[in-house]
PDB file of N, CA and C and ligand atoms in Angstrom:
ATOM      1  N   MET I 865       0.835  -1.196   0.000  1.00 40.00           N
ATOM      2  CA  MET I 865       0.000   0.000   0.000  1.00 40.00           C
ATOM      3  C   MET I 865       0.873   1.251   0.000  1.00 40.00           C
ATOM      4  N   ILE I 866       0.471   2.202  -0.778  1.00 47.00           N
ATOM      5  CA  ILE I 866       1.242   3.443  -0.895  1.00 47.00           C
ATOM      6  C   ILE I 866       0.708   4.478   0.086  1.00 47.00           C
ATOM      7  N   THR I 867       1.580   4.978   0.934  1.00 49.00           N
ATOM      8  CA  THR I 867       1.172   6.044   1.831  1.00 49.00           C
ATOM      9  C   THR I 867       1.468   7.385   1.175  1.00 49.00           C
ATOM     10  N   ASN I 868       0.957   8.440   1.757  1.00 54.00           N
ATOM     11  CA  ASN I 868       1.105   9.763   1.173  1.00 54.00           C
ATOM     12  C   ASN I 868       2.535  10.278   1.199  1.00 54.00           C
ATOM     13  N   ASN I 869       3.302   9.794   2.126  1.00 61.00           N
ATOM     14  CA  ASN I 869       4.605  10.393   2.342  1.00 61.00           C
ATOM     15  C   ASN I 869       5.616   9.304   2.696  1.00 61.00           C
ATOM     16  N   GLN I 870       6.401   8.921   1.725  1.00 71.00           N
ATOM     17  CA  GLN I 870       7.371   7.871   1.973  1.00 71.00           C
ATOM     18  C   GLN I 870       8.591   8.098   1.089  1.00 71.00           C
ATOM     19  N   TRP I 871       9.661   7.399   1.386  1.00 80.00           N
ATOM     20  CA  TRP I 871      10.846   7.539   0.563  1.00 80.00           C
ATOM     21  C   TRP I 871      10.643   6.826  -0.762  1.00 80.00           C
ATOM     22  N   PHE I 872      11.392   7.264  -1.750  1.00 81.00           N
ATOM     23  CA  PHE I 872      11.329   6.595  -3.045  1.00 81.00           C
ATOM     24  C   PHE I 872      12.643   6.818  -3.780  1.00 81.00           C
ATOM     25  N   VAL I 873      12.862   6.040  -4.804  1.00 88.00           N
ATOM     26  CA  VAL I 873      14.036   6.223  -5.646  1.00 88.00           C
ATOM     27  C   VAL I 873      13.604   7.008  -6.877  1.00 88.00           C
ATOM     28  N   CYS I 874      14.323   8.090  -7.147  1.00 92.00           N
ATOM     29  CA  CYS I 874      13.955   8.941  -8.276  1.00 92.00           C
ATOM     30  C   CYS I 874      14.170   8.194  -9.583  1.00 92.00           C
ATOM     31  N   ILE I 875      13.147   8.202 -10.418  1.00 89.00           N
ATOM     32  CA  ILE I 875      13.202   7.474 -11.681  1.00 89.00           C
ATOM     33  C   ILE I 875      14.141   8.162 -12.670  1.00 89.00           C
ATOM     34  N   SER I 876      14.414   9.431 -12.449  1.00 92.00           N
ATOM     35  CA  SER I 876      15.221  10.188 -13.394  1.00 92.00           C
ATOM     36  C   SER I 876      16.695  10.249 -13.005  1.00 92.00           C
ATOM     37  N   CYS I 877      17.001  10.593 -11.757  1.00 95.00           N
ATOM     38  CA  CYS I 877      18.401  10.767 -11.366  1.00 95.00           C
ATOM     39  C   CYS I 877      18.911   9.646 -10.481  1.00 95.00           C
ATOM     40  N   GLY I 878      18.015   8.776  -9.987  1.00 95.00           N
ATOM     41  CA  GLY I 878      18.449   7.610  -9.228  1.00 95.00           C
ATOM     42  C   GLY I 878      18.762   7.878  -7.770  1.00 95.00           C
ATOM     43  N   ASN I 879      18.609   9.117  -7.325  1.00 94.00           N
ATOM     44  CA  ASN I 879      18.830   9.427  -5.916  1.00 94.00           C
ATOM     45  C   ASN I 879      17.735   8.808  -5.049  1.00 94.00           C
ATOM     46  N   ILE I 880      18.112   8.404  -3.859  1.00 92.00           N
ATOM     47  CA  ILE I 880      17.116   7.962  -2.893  1.00 92.00           C
ATOM     48  C   ILE I 880      16.569   9.189  -2.192  1.00 92.00           C
ATOM     49  N   ILE I 881      15.269   9.373  -2.274  1.00 87.00           N
ATOM     50  CA  ILE I 881      14.647  10.581  -1.774  1.00 87.00           C
ATOM     51  C   ILE I 881      13.962  10.276  -0.441  1.00 87.00           C
ATOM     52  N   PRO I 882      14.473  10.833   0.646  1.00 85.00           N
ATOM     53  CA  PRO I 882      13.820  10.592   1.932  1.00 85.00           C
ATOM     54  C   PRO I 882      12.472  11.282   1.995  1.00 85.00           C
ATOM     55  N   LYS I 883      11.612  10.832   2.875  1.00 78.00           N
ATOM     56  CA  LYS I 883      10.301  11.470   2.955  1.00 78.00           C
ATOM     57  C   LYS I 883      10.432  12.902   3.461  1.00 78.00           C
ATOM     58  N   ALA I 884       9.547  13.750   3.001  1.00 71.00           N
ATOM     59  CA  ALA I 884       9.597  15.154   3.385  1.00 71.00           C
ATOM     60  C   ALA I 884       9.146  15.309   4.832  1.00 71.00           C
ATOM     61  N   GLU I 885       9.636  16.364   5.467  1.00 69.00           N
ATOM     62  CA  GLU I 885       9.335  16.543   6.878  1.00 69.00           C
ATOM     63  C   GLU I 885       7.894  16.940   7.133  1.00 69.00           C
ATOM     64  N   LYS I 886       7.429  17.913   6.360  1.00 67.00           N
ATOM     65  CA  LYS I 886       6.106  18.450   6.674  1.00 67.00           C
ATOM     66  C   LYS I 886       5.062  18.108   5.637  1.00 67.00           C
ATOM     67  N   THR I 887       5.481  18.048   4.405  1.00 64.00           N
ATOM     68  CA  THR I 887       4.504  17.957   3.335  1.00 64.00           C
ATOM     69  C   THR I 887       4.664  16.654   2.556  1.00 64.00           C
ATOM     70  N   SER I 888       3.647  16.285   1.857  1.00 67.00           N
ATOM     71  CA  SER I 888       3.746  15.132   0.974  1.00 67.00           C
ATOM     72  C   SER I 888       4.541  15.531  -0.257  1.00 67.00           C
ATOM     73  N   ARG I 889       5.650  14.896  -0.439  1.00 79.00           N
ATOM     74  CA  ARG I 889       6.517  15.230  -1.548  1.00 79.00           C
ATOM     75  C   ARG I 889       6.040  14.505  -2.798  1.00 79.00           C
ATOM     76  N   ASN I 890       6.061  15.200  -3.919  1.00 80.00           N
ATOM     77  CA  ASN I 890       5.700  14.464  -5.127  1.00 80.00           C
ATOM     78  C   ASN I 890       6.739  14.580  -6.230  1.00 80.00           C
ATOM     79  N   HIS I 891       7.796  15.374  -5.965  1.00 91.00           N
ATOM     80  CA  HIS I 891       8.830  15.468  -6.981  1.00 91.00           C
ATOM     81  C   HIS I 891      10.205  15.326  -6.343  1.00 91.00           C
ATOM     82  N   CYS I 892      11.193  15.039  -7.172  1.00 93.00           N
ATOM     83  CA  CYS I 892      12.561  14.845  -6.697  1.00 93.00           C
ATOM     84  C   CYS I 892      13.190  16.197  -6.348  1.00 93.00           C
ATOM     85  N   PRO I 893      13.793  16.348  -5.158  1.00 93.00           N
ATOM     86  CA  PRO I 893      14.393  17.629  -4.793  1.00 93.00           C
ATOM     87  C   PRO I 893      15.669  17.934  -5.569  1.00 93.00           C
ATOM     88  N   HIS I 894      16.214  16.952  -6.263  1.00 95.00           N
ATOM     89  CA  HIS I 894      17.453  17.151  -7.031  1.00 95.00           C
ATOM     90  C   HIS I 894      17.159  17.510  -8.483  1.00 95.00           C
ATOM     91  N   CYS I 895      16.357  16.718  -9.146  1.00 96.00           N
ATOM     92  CA  CYS I 895      16.118  16.946 -10.577  1.00 96.00           C
ATOM     93  C   CYS I 895      14.684  17.379 -10.867  1.00 96.00           C
ATOM     94  N   PHE I 896      13.843  17.452  -9.820  1.00 95.00           N
ATOM     95  CA  PHE I 896      12.489  17.985  -9.911  1.00 95.00           C
ATOM     96  C   PHE I 896      11.560  17.179 -10.819  1.00 95.00           C
ATOM     97  N   VAL I 897      11.921  15.945 -11.073  1.00 95.00           N
ATOM     98  CA  VAL I 897      11.071  15.112 -11.918  1.00 95.00           C
ATOM     99  C   VAL I 897      10.096  14.322 -11.048  1.00 95.00           C
ATOM    100  N   SER I 898       8.886  14.152 -11.520  1.00 90.00           N
ATOM    101  CA  SER I 898       7.930  13.286 -10.837  1.00 90.00           C
ATOM    102  C   SER I 898       7.182  12.480 -11.885  1.00 90.00           C
ATOM    103  N   LEU I 899       6.304  11.631 -11.433  1.00 88.00           N
ATOM    104  CA  LEU I 899       5.528  10.818 -12.359  1.00 88.00           C
ATOM    105  C   LEU I 899       4.084  11.280 -12.380  1.00 88.00           C
ATOM    106  N   HIS I 900       3.471  11.205 -13.540  1.00 90.00           N
ATOM    107  CA  HIS I 900       2.073  11.583 -13.665  1.00 90.00           C
ATOM    108  C   HIS I 900       1.197  10.442 -13.156  1.00 90.00           C
ATOM    109  N   VAL I 901       0.974  10.449 -11.851  1.00 85.00           N
ATOM    110  CA  VAL I 901       0.139   9.412 -11.249  1.00 85.00           C
ATOM    111  C   VAL I 901      -1.156   9.989 -10.698  1.00 85.00           C
ATOM    112  N   ASP I 902      -1.187  11.301 -10.538  1.00 77.00           N
ATOM    113  CA  ASP I 902      -2.372  11.933  -9.972  1.00 77.00           C
ATOM    114  C   ASP I 902      -3.185  12.599 -11.066  1.00 77.00           C
ATOM    115  N   ASP I 903      -4.480  12.597 -10.895  1.00 74.00           N
ATOM    116  CA  ASP I 903      -5.343  13.180 -11.905  1.00 74.00           C
ATOM    117  C   ASP I 903      -5.751  14.593 -11.519  1.00 74.00           C
ATOM    118  N   LEU I 904      -6.758  14.732 -10.673  1.00 71.00           N
ATOM    119  CA  LEU I 904      -7.286  16.059 -10.357  1.00 71.00           C
ATOM    120  C   LEU I 904      -6.672  16.638  -9.093  1.00 71.00           C
ATOM    121  N   THR I 905      -6.502  15.841  -8.084  1.00 71.00           N
ATOM    122  CA  THR I 905      -5.929  16.326  -6.842  1.00 71.00           C
ATOM    123  C   THR I 905      -4.657  15.562  -6.536  1.00 71.00           C
ATOM    124  N   PRO I 906      -3.714  16.221  -5.840  1.00 65.00           N
ATOM    125  CA  PRO I 906      -2.472  15.533  -5.497  1.00 65.00           C
ATOM    126  C   PRO I 906      -2.745  14.252  -4.720  1.00 65.00           C
ATOM    127  N   TRP I 907      -2.056  13.245  -5.071  1.00 66.00           N
ATOM    128  CA  TRP I 907      -2.110  11.950  -4.396  1.00 66.00           C
ATOM    129  C   TRP I 907      -3.420  11.214  -4.581  1.00 66.00           C
ATOM    130  N   ASP I 908      -4.234  11.624  -5.554  1.00 76.00           N
ATOM    131  CA  ASP I 908      -5.422  10.805  -5.792  1.00 76.00           C
ATOM    132  C   ASP I 908      -5.085   9.528  -6.568  1.00 76.00           C
ATOM    133  N   ARG I 909      -3.898   9.531  -7.187  1.00 76.00           N
ATOM    134  CA  ARG I 909      -3.425   8.333  -7.902  1.00 76.00           C
ATOM    135  C   ARG I 909      -4.428   7.860  -8.936  1.00 76.00           C
ATOM    136  N   ALA I 910      -5.176   8.792  -9.500  1.00 82.00           N
ATOM    137  CA  ALA I 910      -6.260   8.412 -10.396  1.00 82.00           C
ATOM    138  C   ALA I 910      -5.826   8.376 -11.859  1.00 82.00           C
ATOM    139  N   SER I 911      -4.630   8.867 -12.138  1.00 84.00           N
ATOM    140  CA  SER I 911      -4.198   8.907 -13.518  1.00 84.00           C
ATOM    141  C   SER I 911      -3.537   7.597 -13.921  1.00 84.00           C
ATOM    142  N   SER I 912      -3.843   7.144 -15.101  1.00 88.00           N
ATOM    143  CA  SER I 912      -3.220   5.925 -15.603  1.00 88.00           C
ATOM    144  C   SER I 912      -2.073   6.253 -16.547  1.00 88.00           C
ATOM    145  N   CYS I 913      -1.715   7.540 -16.634  1.00 93.00           N
ATOM    146  CA  CYS I 913      -0.714   7.983 -17.599  1.00 93.00           C
ATOM    147  C   CYS I 913       0.677   7.471 -17.261  1.00 93.00           C
ATOM    148  N   LYS I 914       1.141   7.755 -16.036  1.00 89.00           N
ATOM    149  CA  LYS I 914       2.476   7.359 -15.562  1.00 89.00           C
ATOM    150  C   LYS I 914       3.608   7.965 -16.395  1.00 89.00           C
ATOM    151  N   GLY I 915       3.307   9.056 -17.095  1.00 93.00           N
ATOM    152  CA  GLY I 915       4.340   9.745 -17.855  1.00 93.00           C
ATOM    153  C   GLY I 915       5.265  10.525 -16.935  1.00 93.00           C
ATOM    154  N   LEU I 916       6.340  11.046 -17.500  1.00 94.00           N
ATOM    155  CA  LEU I 916       7.308  11.829 -16.738  1.00 94.00           C
ATOM    156  C   LEU I 916       6.812  13.271 -16.636  1.00 94.00           C
ATOM    157  N   MET I 917       6.687  13.776 -15.396  1.00 94.00           N
ATOM    158  CA  MET I 917       6.316  15.171 -15.190  1.00 94.00           C
ATOM    159  C   MET I 917       7.596  15.963 -14.948  1.00 94.00           C
ATOM    160  N   VAL I 918       7.836  16.987 -15.749  1.00 96.00           N
ATOM    161  CA  VAL I 918       9.062  17.763 -15.608  1.00 96.00           C
ATOM    162  C   VAL I 918       8.714  19.228 -15.355  1.00 96.00           C
ATOM    163  N   PRO I 919       9.626  19.970 -14.679  1.00 97.00           N
ATOM    164  CA  PRO I 919       9.330  21.379 -14.395  1.00 97.00           C
ATOM    165  C   PRO I 919       9.392  22.222 -15.654  1.00 97.00           C
ATOM    166  N   GLN I 920       8.389  23.088 -15.831  1.00 97.00           N
ATOM    167  CA  GLN I 920       8.328  23.945 -17.007  1.00 97.00           C
ATOM    168  C   GLN I 920       8.635  25.393 -16.649  1.00 97.00           C
ATOM    169  N   SER I 921       8.172  25.801 -15.466  1.00 96.00           N
ATOM    170  CA  SER I 921       8.410  27.162 -14.984  1.00 96.00           C
ATOM    171  C   SER I 921       8.105  27.187 -13.494  1.00 96.00           C
ATOM    172  N   TYR I 922       8.350  28.341 -12.878  1.00 96.00           N
ATOM    173  CA  TYR I 922       7.983  28.468 -11.473  1.00 96.00           C
ATOM    174  C   TYR I 922       7.520  29.884 -11.191  1.00 96.00           C
ATOM    175  N   PHE I 923       6.798  30.066 -10.115  1.00 96.00           N
ATOM    176  CA  PHE I 923       6.292  31.389  -9.774  1.00 96.00           C
ATOM    177  C   PHE I 923       6.160  31.510  -8.274  1.00 96.00           C
ATOM    178  N   LEU I 924       6.110  32.747  -7.830  1.00 95.00           N
ATOM    179  CA  LEU I 924       6.016  33.029  -6.407  1.00 95.00           C
ATOM    180  C   LEU I 924       4.565  33.335  -6.047  1.00 95.00           C
ATOM    181  N   THR I 925       4.053  32.652  -5.032  1.00 93.00           N
ATOM    182  CA  THR I 925       2.700  32.937  -4.589  1.00 93.00           C
ATOM    183  C   THR I 925       2.636  32.845  -3.072  1.00 93.00           C
ATOM    184  N   HIS I 926       2.124  33.878  -2.445  1.00 91.00           N
ATOM    185  CA  HIS I 926       2.015  33.935  -0.980  1.00 91.00           C
ATOM    186  C   HIS I 926       3.337  33.588  -0.295  1.00 91.00           C
ATOM    187  N   GLY I 927       4.424  34.034  -0.876  1.00 90.00           N
ATOM    188  CA  GLY I 927       5.724  33.836  -0.241  1.00 90.00           C
ATOM    189  C   GLY I 927       6.337  32.465  -0.462  1.00 90.00           C
ATOM    190  N   THR I 928       5.658  31.588  -1.189  1.00 88.00           N
ATOM    191  CA  THR I 928       6.268  30.296  -1.489  1.00 88.00           C
ATOM    192  C   THR I 928       6.424  30.120  -2.995  1.00 88.00           C
ATOM    193  N   ILE I 929       7.433  29.358  -3.351  1.00 92.00           N
ATOM    194  CA  ILE I 929       7.666  29.093  -4.763  1.00 92.00           C
ATOM    195  C   ILE I 929       6.835  27.888  -5.185  1.00 92.00           C
ATOM    196  N   LYS I 930       6.111  28.057  -6.249  1.00 94.00           N
ATOM    197  CA  LYS I 930       5.383  26.934  -6.828  1.00 94.00           C
ATOM    198  C   LYS I 930       5.975  26.623  -8.192  1.00 94.00           C
ATOM    199  N   ILE I 931       6.017  25.350  -8.498  1.00 95.00           N
ATOM    200  CA  ILE I 931       6.573  24.913  -9.767  1.00 95.00           C
ATOM    201  C   ILE I 931       5.445  24.393 -10.648  1.00 95.00           C
ATOM    202  N   THR I 932       5.487  24.792 -11.913  1.00 96.00           N
ATOM    203  CA  THR I 932       4.537  24.258 -12.881  1.00 96.00           C
ATOM    204  C   THR I 932       5.174  23.070 -13.588  1.00 96.00           C
ATOM    205  N   PHE I 933       4.565  21.914 -13.440  1.00 95.00           N
ATOM    206  CA  PHE I 933       5.060  20.704 -14.071  1.00 95.00           C
ATOM    207  C   PHE I 933       4.208  20.378 -15.287  1.00 95.00           C
ATOM    208  N   VAL I 934       4.846  19.808 -16.291  1.00 95.00           N
ATOM    209  CA  VAL I 934       4.090  19.365 -17.457  1.00 95.00           C
ATOM    210  C   VAL I 934       4.460  17.912 -17.744  1.00 95.00           C
ATOM    211  N   CYS I 935       3.456  17.131 -18.094  1.00 95.00           N
ATOM    212  CA  CYS I 935       3.682  15.720 -18.396  1.00 95.00           C
ATOM    213  C   CYS I 935       4.189  15.581 -19.828  1.00 95.00           C
ATOM    214  N   LEU I 936       5.329  14.924 -19.985  1.00 95.00           N
ATOM    215  CA  LEU I 936       5.903  14.758 -21.322  1.00 95.00           C
ATOM    216  C   LEU I 936       5.054  13.840 -22.186  1.00 95.00           C
ATOM    217  N   GLN I 937       4.238  13.042 -21.559  1.00 94.00           N
ATOM    218  CA  GLN I 937       3.463  12.058 -22.306  1.00 94.00           C
ATOM    219  C   GLN I 937       2.129  12.608 -22.803  1.00 94.00           C
ATOM    220  N   CYS I 938       1.398  13.285 -21.897  1.00 95.00           N
ATOM    221  CA  CYS I 938       0.044  13.700 -22.278  1.00 95.00           C
ATOM    222  C   CYS I 938      -0.159  15.208 -22.209  1.00 95.00           C
ATOM    223  N   GLY I 939       0.830  15.968 -21.716  1.00 94.00           N
ATOM    224  CA  GLY I 939       0.699  17.412 -21.672  1.00 94.00           C
ATOM    225  C   GLY I 939      -0.048  17.943 -20.465  1.00 94.00           C
ATOM    226  N   HIS I 940      -0.419  17.075 -19.533  1.00 92.00           N
ATOM    227  CA  HIS I 940      -1.094  17.480 -18.307  1.00 92.00           C
ATOM    228  C   HIS I 940      -0.235  18.477 -17.535  1.00 92.00           C
ATOM    229  N   ILE I 941      -0.834  19.559 -17.065  1.00 92.00           N
ATOM    230  CA  ILE I 941      -0.095  20.586 -16.335  1.00 92.00           C
ATOM    231  C   ILE I 941      -0.547  20.611 -14.883  1.00 92.00           C
ATOM    232  N   HIS I 942       0.419  20.752 -13.993  1.00 90.00           N
ATOM    233  CA  HIS I 942       0.128  20.637 -12.565  1.00 90.00           C
ATOM    234  C   HIS I 942       1.071  21.542 -11.782  1.00 90.00           C
ATOM    235  N   ASN I 943       0.517  22.366 -10.896  1.00 91.00           N
ATOM    236  CA  ASN I 943       1.348  23.210 -10.040  1.00 91.00           C
ATOM    237  C   ASN I 943       1.569  22.525  -8.706  1.00 91.00           C
ATOM    238  N   ASN I 944       2.801  22.605  -8.217  1.00 89.00           N
ATOM    239  CA  ASN I 944       3.090  21.994  -6.927  1.00 89.00           C
ATOM    240  C   ASN I 944       4.042  22.874  -6.153  1.00 89.00           C
ATOM    241  N   LYS I 945       3.817  22.975  -4.847  1.00 88.00           N
ATOM    242  CA  LYS I 945       4.724  23.802  -4.059  1.00 88.00           C
ATOM    243  C   LYS I 945       6.034  23.058  -3.805  1.00 88.00           C
ATOM    244  N   THR I 946       7.061  23.842  -3.518  1.00 90.00           N
ATOM    245  CA  THR I 946       8.368  23.248  -3.300  1.00 90.00           C
ATOM    246  C   THR I 946       8.477  22.723  -1.871  1.00 90.00           C
ATOM    247  N   ALA I 947       9.332  21.752  -1.681  1.00 86.00           N
ATOM    248  CA  ALA I 947       9.628  21.250  -0.348  1.00 86.00           C
ATOM    249  C   ALA I 947      10.849  21.979   0.191  1.00 86.00           C
ATOM    250  N   SER I 948      11.033  21.915   1.511  1.00 85.00           N
ATOM    251  CA  SER I 948      12.089  22.711   2.134  1.00 85.00           C
ATOM    252  C   SER I 948      13.491  22.298   1.683  1.00 85.00           C
ATOM    253  N   ASP I 949      13.643  21.056   1.254  1.00 89.00           N
ATOM    254  CA  ASP I 949      14.984  20.626   0.844  1.00 89.00           C
ATOM    255  C   ASP I 949      15.140  20.564  -0.677  1.00 89.00           C
ATOM    256  N   ASP I 950      14.209  21.144  -1.410  1.00 93.00           N
ATOM    257  CA  ASP I 950      14.369  21.225  -2.859  1.00 93.00           C
ATOM    258  C   ASP I 950      15.600  22.058  -3.205  1.00 93.00           C
ATOM    259  N   GLN I 951      16.332  21.608  -4.203  1.00 94.00           N
ATOM    260  CA  GLN I 951      17.535  22.329  -4.628  1.00 94.00           C
ATOM    261  C   GLN I 951      17.132  23.450  -5.589  1.00 94.00           C
ATOM    262  N   ILE I 952      16.546  24.503  -4.988  1.00 92.00           N
ATOM    263  CA  ILE I 952      15.990  25.596  -5.785  1.00 92.00           C
ATOM    264  C   ILE I 952      17.044  26.238  -6.691  1.00 92.00           C
ATOM    265  N   VAL I 953      18.282  26.288  -6.212  1.00 93.00           N
ATOM    266  CA  VAL I 953      19.328  26.913  -7.028  1.00 93.00           C
ATOM    267  C   VAL I 953      19.534  26.180  -8.351  1.00 93.00           C
ATOM    268  N   ALA I 954      19.164  24.908  -8.388  1.00 95.00           N
ATOM    269  CA  ALA I 954      19.353  24.119  -9.604  1.00 95.00           C
ATOM    270  C   ALA I 954      18.149  24.184 -10.531  1.00 95.00           C
ATOM    271  N   LEU I 955      17.077  24.791 -10.043  1.00 96.00           N
ATOM    272  CA  LEU I 955      15.805  24.712 -10.771  1.00 96.00           C
ATOM    273  C   LEU I 955      15.866  25.350 -12.155  1.00 96.00           C
ATOM    274  N   ASP I 956      16.483  26.526 -12.239  1.00 95.00           N
ATOM    275  CA  ASP I 956      16.585  27.201 -13.529  1.00 95.00           C
ATOM    276  C   ASP I 956      17.244  26.317 -14.582  1.00 95.00           C
ATOM    277  N   GLN I 957      18.332  25.696 -14.160  1.00 95.00           N
ATOM    278  CA  GLN I 957      19.076  24.822 -15.063  1.00 95.00           C
ATOM    279  C   GLN I 957      18.233  23.629 -15.503  1.00 95.00           C
ATOM    280  N   VAL I 958      17.506  23.064 -14.550  1.00 96.00           N
ATOM    281  CA  VAL I 958      16.675  21.900 -14.850  1.00 96.00           C
ATOM    282  C   VAL I 958      15.576  22.269 -15.841  1.00 96.00           C
ATOM    283  N   ILE I 959      14.982  23.452 -15.630  1.00 96.00           N
ATOM    284  CA  ILE I 959      13.927  23.905 -16.541  1.00 96.00           C
ATOM    285  C   ILE I 959      14.477  24.070 -17.955  1.00 96.00           C
ATOM    286  N   GLN I 960      15.667  24.665 -18.042  1.00 95.00           N
ATOM    287  CA  GLN I 960      16.298  24.834 -19.355  1.00 95.00           C
ATOM    288  C   GLN I 960      16.538  23.488 -20.029  1.00 95.00           C
ATOM    289  N   LYS I 961      16.948  22.526 -19.215  1.00 94.00           N
ATOM    290  CA  LYS I 961      17.280  21.200 -19.736  1.00 94.00           C
ATOM    291  C   LYS I 961      16.065  20.525 -20.369  1.00 94.00           C
ATOM    292  N   TRP I 962      14.912  20.716 -19.750  1.00 95.00           N
ATOM    293  CA  TRP I 962      13.708  20.030 -20.232  1.00 95.00           C
ATOM    294  C   TRP I 962      12.996  20.794 -21.327  1.00 95.00           C
ATOM    295  N   LYS I 963      13.354  22.063 -21.467  1.00 94.00           N
ATOM    296  CA  LYS I 963      12.630  22.936 -22.401  1.00 94.00           C
ATOM    297  C   LYS I 963      12.505  22.330 -23.792  1.00 94.00           C
ATOM    298  N   LYS I 964      13.604  21.812 -24.290  1.00 89.00           N
ATOM    299  CA  LYS I 964      13.566  21.313 -25.669  1.00 89.00           C
ATOM    300  C   LYS I 964      12.705  20.064 -25.799  1.00 89.00           C
ATOM    301  N   HIS I 965      12.565  19.324 -24.699  1.00 88.00           N
ATOM    302  CA  HIS I 965      11.691  18.151 -24.735  1.00 88.00           C
ATOM    303  C   HIS I 965      10.226  18.574 -24.750  1.00 88.00           C
ATOM    304  N   ILE I 966       9.937  19.656 -24.014  1.00 85.00           N
ATOM    305  CA  ILE I 966       8.554  20.108 -23.905  1.00 85.00           C
ATOM    306  C   ILE I 966       8.086  20.745 -25.214  1.00 85.00           C
ATOM    307  N   ASP I 967       8.989  21.505 -25.845  1.00 70.00           N
ATOM    308  CA  ASP I 967       8.599  22.231 -27.054  1.00 70.00           C
ATOM    309  C   ASP I 967       8.314  21.314 -28.231  1.00 70.00           C
ATOM    310  N   GLN I 968       8.836  20.125 -28.188  1.00 59.00           N
ATOM    311  CA  GLN I 968       8.678  19.246 -29.351  1.00 59.00           C
ATOM    312  C   GLN I 968       7.265  18.714 -29.486  1.00 59.00           C
TER     313      GLN I 968
HETATM  314 ZN1   ZN M 641      15.747  13.046  -9.331  1.00 83.95          ZN
HETATM  315 ZN1   ZN M 642       0.431  12.388 -18.320  1.00 83.95          ZN
END
């Protein structure tokens, strides 16, 4: 059974991701990649897509950074807040890296 907050191995960079302290983590704090497993609400696990969700952009709202993720497989777009141990300094680079995949 899958709980809301547990460790996992990142499918993209292979890092072992410990569970987040306060929030349910859904993306890798190193490469910001997640899987398209949720449909309408986070952790509903209702999507059968299982495509790679990659960061497309980010924005500031109410003092927290939110990242806009896009699914490479179906184009589903999803905003998610950052976790405290996300490597925000690397985010710009990661977004640039995925840009050419998204535009295609
Ligand atoms: Zn990763
Ligand atoms: Zn998808």
